[in-house]
mmCIF file of C-alpha atoms and ligand atoms in Angstrom:
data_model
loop_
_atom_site.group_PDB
_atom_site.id
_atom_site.type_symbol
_atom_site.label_atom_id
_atom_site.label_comp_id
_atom_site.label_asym_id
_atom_site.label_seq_id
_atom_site.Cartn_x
_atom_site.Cartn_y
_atom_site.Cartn_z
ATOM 1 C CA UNK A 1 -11.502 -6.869 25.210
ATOM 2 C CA UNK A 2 -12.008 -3.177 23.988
ATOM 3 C CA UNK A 3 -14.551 -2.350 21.176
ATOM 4 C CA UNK A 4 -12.261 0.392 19.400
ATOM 5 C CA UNK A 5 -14.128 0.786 16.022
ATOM 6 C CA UNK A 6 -11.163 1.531 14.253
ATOM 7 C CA UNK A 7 -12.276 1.264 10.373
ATOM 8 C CA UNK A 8 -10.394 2.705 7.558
ATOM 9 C CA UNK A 9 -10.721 5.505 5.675
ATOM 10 C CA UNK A 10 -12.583 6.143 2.913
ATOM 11 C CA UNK A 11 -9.782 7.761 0.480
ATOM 12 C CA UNK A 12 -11.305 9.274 -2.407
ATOM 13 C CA UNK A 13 -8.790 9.573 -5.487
ATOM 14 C CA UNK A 14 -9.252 10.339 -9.244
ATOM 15 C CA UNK A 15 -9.379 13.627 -11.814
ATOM 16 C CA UNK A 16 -10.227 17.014 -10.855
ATOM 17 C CA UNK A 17 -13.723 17.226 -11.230
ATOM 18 C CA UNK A 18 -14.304 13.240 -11.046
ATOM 19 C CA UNK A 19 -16.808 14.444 -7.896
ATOM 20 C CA UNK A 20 -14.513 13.896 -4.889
ATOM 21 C CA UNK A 21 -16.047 16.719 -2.777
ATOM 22 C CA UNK A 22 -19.981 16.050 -3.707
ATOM 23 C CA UNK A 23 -19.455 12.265 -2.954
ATOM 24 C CA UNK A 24 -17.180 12.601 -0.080
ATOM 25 C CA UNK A 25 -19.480 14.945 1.481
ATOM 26 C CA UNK A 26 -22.439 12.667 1.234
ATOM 27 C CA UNK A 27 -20.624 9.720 2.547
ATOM 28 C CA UNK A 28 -19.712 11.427 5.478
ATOM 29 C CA UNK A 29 -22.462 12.702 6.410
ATOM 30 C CA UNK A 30 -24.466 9.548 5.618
ATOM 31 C CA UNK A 31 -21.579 7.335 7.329
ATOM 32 C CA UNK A 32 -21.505 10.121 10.068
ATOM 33 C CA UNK A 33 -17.174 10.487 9.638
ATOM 34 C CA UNK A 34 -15.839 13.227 9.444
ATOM 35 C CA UNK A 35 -14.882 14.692 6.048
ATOM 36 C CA UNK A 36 -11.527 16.113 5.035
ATOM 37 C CA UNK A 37 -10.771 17.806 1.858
ATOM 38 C CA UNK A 38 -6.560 17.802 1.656
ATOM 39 C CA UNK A 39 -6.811 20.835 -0.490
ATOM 40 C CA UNK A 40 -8.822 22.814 1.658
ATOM 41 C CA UNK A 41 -6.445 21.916 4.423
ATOM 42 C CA UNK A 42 -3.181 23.168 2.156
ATOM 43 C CA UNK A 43 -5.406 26.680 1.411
ATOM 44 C CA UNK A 44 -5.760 27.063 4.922
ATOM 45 C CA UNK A 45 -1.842 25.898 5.952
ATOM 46 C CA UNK A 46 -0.980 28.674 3.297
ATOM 47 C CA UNK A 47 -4.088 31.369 3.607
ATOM 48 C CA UNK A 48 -4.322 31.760 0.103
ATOM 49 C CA UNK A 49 -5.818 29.283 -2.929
ATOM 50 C CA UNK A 50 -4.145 26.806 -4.676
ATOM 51 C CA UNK A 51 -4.199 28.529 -7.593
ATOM 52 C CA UNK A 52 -2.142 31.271 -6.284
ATOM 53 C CA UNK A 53 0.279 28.692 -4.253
ATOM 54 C CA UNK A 54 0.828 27.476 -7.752
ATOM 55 C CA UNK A 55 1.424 31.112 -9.529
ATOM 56 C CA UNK A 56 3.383 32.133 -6.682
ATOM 57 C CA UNK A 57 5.080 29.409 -5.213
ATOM 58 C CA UNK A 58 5.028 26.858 -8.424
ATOM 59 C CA UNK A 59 4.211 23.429 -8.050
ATOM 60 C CA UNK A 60 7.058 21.515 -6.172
ATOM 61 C CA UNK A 61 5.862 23.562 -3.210
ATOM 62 C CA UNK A 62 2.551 22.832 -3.572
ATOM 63 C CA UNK A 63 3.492 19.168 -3.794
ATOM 64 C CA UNK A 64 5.661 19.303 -0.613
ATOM 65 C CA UNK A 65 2.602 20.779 1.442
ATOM 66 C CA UNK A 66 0.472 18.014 -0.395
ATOM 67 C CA UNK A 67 2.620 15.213 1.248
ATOM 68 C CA UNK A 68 2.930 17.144 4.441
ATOM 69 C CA UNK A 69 -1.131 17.302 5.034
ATOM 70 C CA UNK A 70 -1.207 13.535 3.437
ATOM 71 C CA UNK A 71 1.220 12.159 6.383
ATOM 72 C CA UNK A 72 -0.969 13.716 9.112
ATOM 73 C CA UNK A 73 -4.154 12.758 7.616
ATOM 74 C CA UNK A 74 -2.997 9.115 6.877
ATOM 75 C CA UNK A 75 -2.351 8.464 10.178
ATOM 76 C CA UNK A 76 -5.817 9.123 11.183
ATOM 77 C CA UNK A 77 -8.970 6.339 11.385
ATOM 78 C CA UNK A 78 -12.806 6.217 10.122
ATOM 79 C CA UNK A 79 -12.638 9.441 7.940
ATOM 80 C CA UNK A 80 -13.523 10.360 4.485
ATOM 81 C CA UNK A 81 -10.395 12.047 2.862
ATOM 82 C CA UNK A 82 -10.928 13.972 -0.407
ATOM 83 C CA UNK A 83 -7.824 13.799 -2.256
ATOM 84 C CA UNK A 84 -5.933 16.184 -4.933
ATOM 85 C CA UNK A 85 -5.870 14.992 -8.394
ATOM 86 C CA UNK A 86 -1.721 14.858 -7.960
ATOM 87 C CA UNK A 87 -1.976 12.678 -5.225
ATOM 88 C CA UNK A 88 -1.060 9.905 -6.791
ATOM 89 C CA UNK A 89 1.934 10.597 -8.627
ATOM 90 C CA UNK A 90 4.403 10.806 -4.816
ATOM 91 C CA UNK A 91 4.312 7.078 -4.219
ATOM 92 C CA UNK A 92 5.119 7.710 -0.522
ATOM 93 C CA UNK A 93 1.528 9.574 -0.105
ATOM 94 C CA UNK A 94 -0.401 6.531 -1.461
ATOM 95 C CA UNK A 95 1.809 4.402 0.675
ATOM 96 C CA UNK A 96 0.645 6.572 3.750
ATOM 97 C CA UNK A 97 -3.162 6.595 2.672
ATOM 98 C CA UNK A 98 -3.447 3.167 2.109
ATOM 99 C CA UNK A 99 -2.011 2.168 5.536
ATOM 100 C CA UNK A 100 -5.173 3.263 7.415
ATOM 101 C CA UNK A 101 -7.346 3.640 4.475
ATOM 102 C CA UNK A 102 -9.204 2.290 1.838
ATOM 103 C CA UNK A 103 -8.874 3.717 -1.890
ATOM 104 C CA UNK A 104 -11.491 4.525 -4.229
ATOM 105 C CA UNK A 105 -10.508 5.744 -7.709
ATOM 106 C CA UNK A 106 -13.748 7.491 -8.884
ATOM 107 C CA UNK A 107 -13.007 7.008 -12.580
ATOM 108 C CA UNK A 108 -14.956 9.535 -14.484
ATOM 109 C CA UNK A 109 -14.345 9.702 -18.206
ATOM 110 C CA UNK A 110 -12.212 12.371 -19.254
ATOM 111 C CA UNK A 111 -14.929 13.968 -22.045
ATOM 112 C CA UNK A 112 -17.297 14.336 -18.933
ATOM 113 C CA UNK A 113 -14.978 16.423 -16.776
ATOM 114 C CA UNK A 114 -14.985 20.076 -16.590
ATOM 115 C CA UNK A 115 -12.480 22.221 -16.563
ATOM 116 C CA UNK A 116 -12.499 25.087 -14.622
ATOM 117 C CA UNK A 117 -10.095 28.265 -13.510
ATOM 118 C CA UNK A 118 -9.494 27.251 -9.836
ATOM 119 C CA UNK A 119 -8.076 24.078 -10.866
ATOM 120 C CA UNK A 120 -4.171 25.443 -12.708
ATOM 121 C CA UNK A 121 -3.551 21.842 -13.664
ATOM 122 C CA UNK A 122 -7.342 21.499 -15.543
ATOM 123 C CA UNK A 123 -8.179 24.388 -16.686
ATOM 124 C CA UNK A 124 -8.347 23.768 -20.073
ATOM 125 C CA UNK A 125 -9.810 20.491 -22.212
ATOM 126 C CA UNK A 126 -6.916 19.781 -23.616
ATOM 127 C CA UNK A 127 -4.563 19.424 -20.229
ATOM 128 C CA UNK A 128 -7.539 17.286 -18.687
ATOM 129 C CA UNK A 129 -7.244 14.769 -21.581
ATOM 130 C CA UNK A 130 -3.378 14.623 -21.921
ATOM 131 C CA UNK A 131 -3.746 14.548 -17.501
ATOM 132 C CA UNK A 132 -6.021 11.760 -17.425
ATOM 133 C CA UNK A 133 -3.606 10.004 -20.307
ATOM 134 C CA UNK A 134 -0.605 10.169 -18.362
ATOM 135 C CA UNK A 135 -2.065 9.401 -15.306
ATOM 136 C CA UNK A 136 -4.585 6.501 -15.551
ATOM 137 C CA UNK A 137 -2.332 4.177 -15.242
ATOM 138 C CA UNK A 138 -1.385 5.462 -11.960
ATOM 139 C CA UNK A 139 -4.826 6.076 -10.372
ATOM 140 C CA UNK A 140 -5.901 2.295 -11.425
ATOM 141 C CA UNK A 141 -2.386 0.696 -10.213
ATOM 142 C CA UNK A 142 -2.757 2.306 -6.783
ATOM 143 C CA UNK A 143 -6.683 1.918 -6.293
ATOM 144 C CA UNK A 144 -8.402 -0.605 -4.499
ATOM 145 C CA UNK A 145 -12.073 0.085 -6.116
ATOM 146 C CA UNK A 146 -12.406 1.649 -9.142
ATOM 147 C CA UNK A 147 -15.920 3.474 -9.407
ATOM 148 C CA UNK A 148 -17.485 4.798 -12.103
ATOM 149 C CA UNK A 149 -19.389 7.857 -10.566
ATOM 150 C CA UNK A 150 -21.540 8.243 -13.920
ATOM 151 C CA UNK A 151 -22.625 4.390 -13.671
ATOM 152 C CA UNK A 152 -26.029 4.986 -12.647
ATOM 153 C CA UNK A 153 -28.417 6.573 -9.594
ATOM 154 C CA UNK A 154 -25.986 6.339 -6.781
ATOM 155 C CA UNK A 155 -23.502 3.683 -7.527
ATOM 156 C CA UNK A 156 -20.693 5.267 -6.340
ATOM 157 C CA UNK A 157 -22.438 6.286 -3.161
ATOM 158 C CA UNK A 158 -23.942 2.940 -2.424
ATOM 159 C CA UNK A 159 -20.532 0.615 -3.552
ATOM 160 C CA UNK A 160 -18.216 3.061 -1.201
ATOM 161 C CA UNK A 161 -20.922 2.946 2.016
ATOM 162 C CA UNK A 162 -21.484 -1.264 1.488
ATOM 163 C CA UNK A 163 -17.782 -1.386 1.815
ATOM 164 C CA UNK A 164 -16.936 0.550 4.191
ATOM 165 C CA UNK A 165 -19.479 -0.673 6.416
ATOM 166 C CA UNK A 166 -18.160 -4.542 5.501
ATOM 167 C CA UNK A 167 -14.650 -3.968 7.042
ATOM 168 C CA UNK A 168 -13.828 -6.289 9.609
ATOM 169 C CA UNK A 169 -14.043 -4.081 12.977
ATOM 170 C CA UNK A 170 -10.552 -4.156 14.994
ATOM 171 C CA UNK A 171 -10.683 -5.270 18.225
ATOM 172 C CA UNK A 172 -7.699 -4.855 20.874
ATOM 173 C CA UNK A 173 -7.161 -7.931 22.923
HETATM 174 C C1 S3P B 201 -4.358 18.842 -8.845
HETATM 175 C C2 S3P B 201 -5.689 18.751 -8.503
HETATM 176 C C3 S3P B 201 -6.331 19.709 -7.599
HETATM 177 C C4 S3P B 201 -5.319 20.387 -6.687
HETATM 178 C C5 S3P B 201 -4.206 20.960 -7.494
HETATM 179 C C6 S3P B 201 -3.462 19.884 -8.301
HETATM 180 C C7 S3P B 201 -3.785 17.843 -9.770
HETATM 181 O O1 S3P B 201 -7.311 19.046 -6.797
HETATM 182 O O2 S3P B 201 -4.800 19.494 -5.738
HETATM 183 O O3 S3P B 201 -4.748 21.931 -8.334
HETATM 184 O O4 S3P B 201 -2.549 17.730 -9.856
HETATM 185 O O5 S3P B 201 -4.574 17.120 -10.413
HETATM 186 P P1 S3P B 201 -8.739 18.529 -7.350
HETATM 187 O O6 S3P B 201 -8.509 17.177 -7.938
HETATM 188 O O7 S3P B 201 -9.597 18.473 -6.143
HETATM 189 O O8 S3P B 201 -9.215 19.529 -8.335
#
């Protein structure tokens, strides 16, 4: 019998600015996985930020890079993936994710998120409320944990690592 340790991922979805980077970042390091940030990996396909692939390219091609760098992530094993906030809304990239991977909407409420320049979609208050409104019901229909990341010391941190570390571990006969 071979010991293969193949455990999911830990997929981190929500809003920009819900905390996917600081928390991801933690749990890999504390979970010693590696940690992948999907935009990051777009910025570097392109060499340039995602604010200018938007401005330059608009965002259908951003989204068609998005699902490109989602299908070879997905098919990976015990990683932490750091999702875009527009992840959710190609139902063929949370199809992908969830095959090896373990989703964990970190639900942050929309008054507590920031917006900020580098983010085209958030940059503003207003288009992080009316985002969040026509979105939530997506990021809870496709999420296997929902985590409040402003529930207390650590929550988040401590309910993602207890279930990660709970998965059954696959064995090949
Ligand atoms: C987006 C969120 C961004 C980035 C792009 C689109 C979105 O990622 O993928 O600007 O549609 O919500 P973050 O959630 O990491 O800011």
């Amino acid at each position: 019998m071979e010991y293969n340790n193949k455990r999911k991922n830990i997929v981190l979805t929500g809003m920009p600015g819900s905390g996917k980077t600081s928390v991801g970042k933690r749990l890999a390091e504390s979970l010693g996985l590696i940690y992948i940030d999907t935009d990051k990996q777009i910025e570097e396909r392109m060499g340039v930020v995602i604010r200018t692939i938007f401005e330059t390219k608009g965002e259908p091609c951003f989204r068609e890079i998005e699902k490109a760098v989602i299908r070879e992530v997905s098919s990976l094993y015990g990683c932490v993936i750091a999702t875009g906030g527009g992840v959710i809304l190609d139902p063929e990239n949370m199809t992908a994710l969830k095959e090896h991977g373990i989703i964990f909407l970190l639900d942050r409420r929309p008054e507590l998120l920031e917006a900020s320049y580098e983010r085209p979609l958030a940059d503003t208050k207003e288009k992080i409320f009316s985002l969040y409104k026509e979105r939530l019901e997506l990021y809870l229909s496709t999420a296997d944990y929902v985590i409040d990341p402003d529930s207390g010391k650590d929550a988040d941190f401590e309910t993602i690592s207890q279930v990660y570390l709970d998965q059954e571990t696959v064995y090949d006969m």
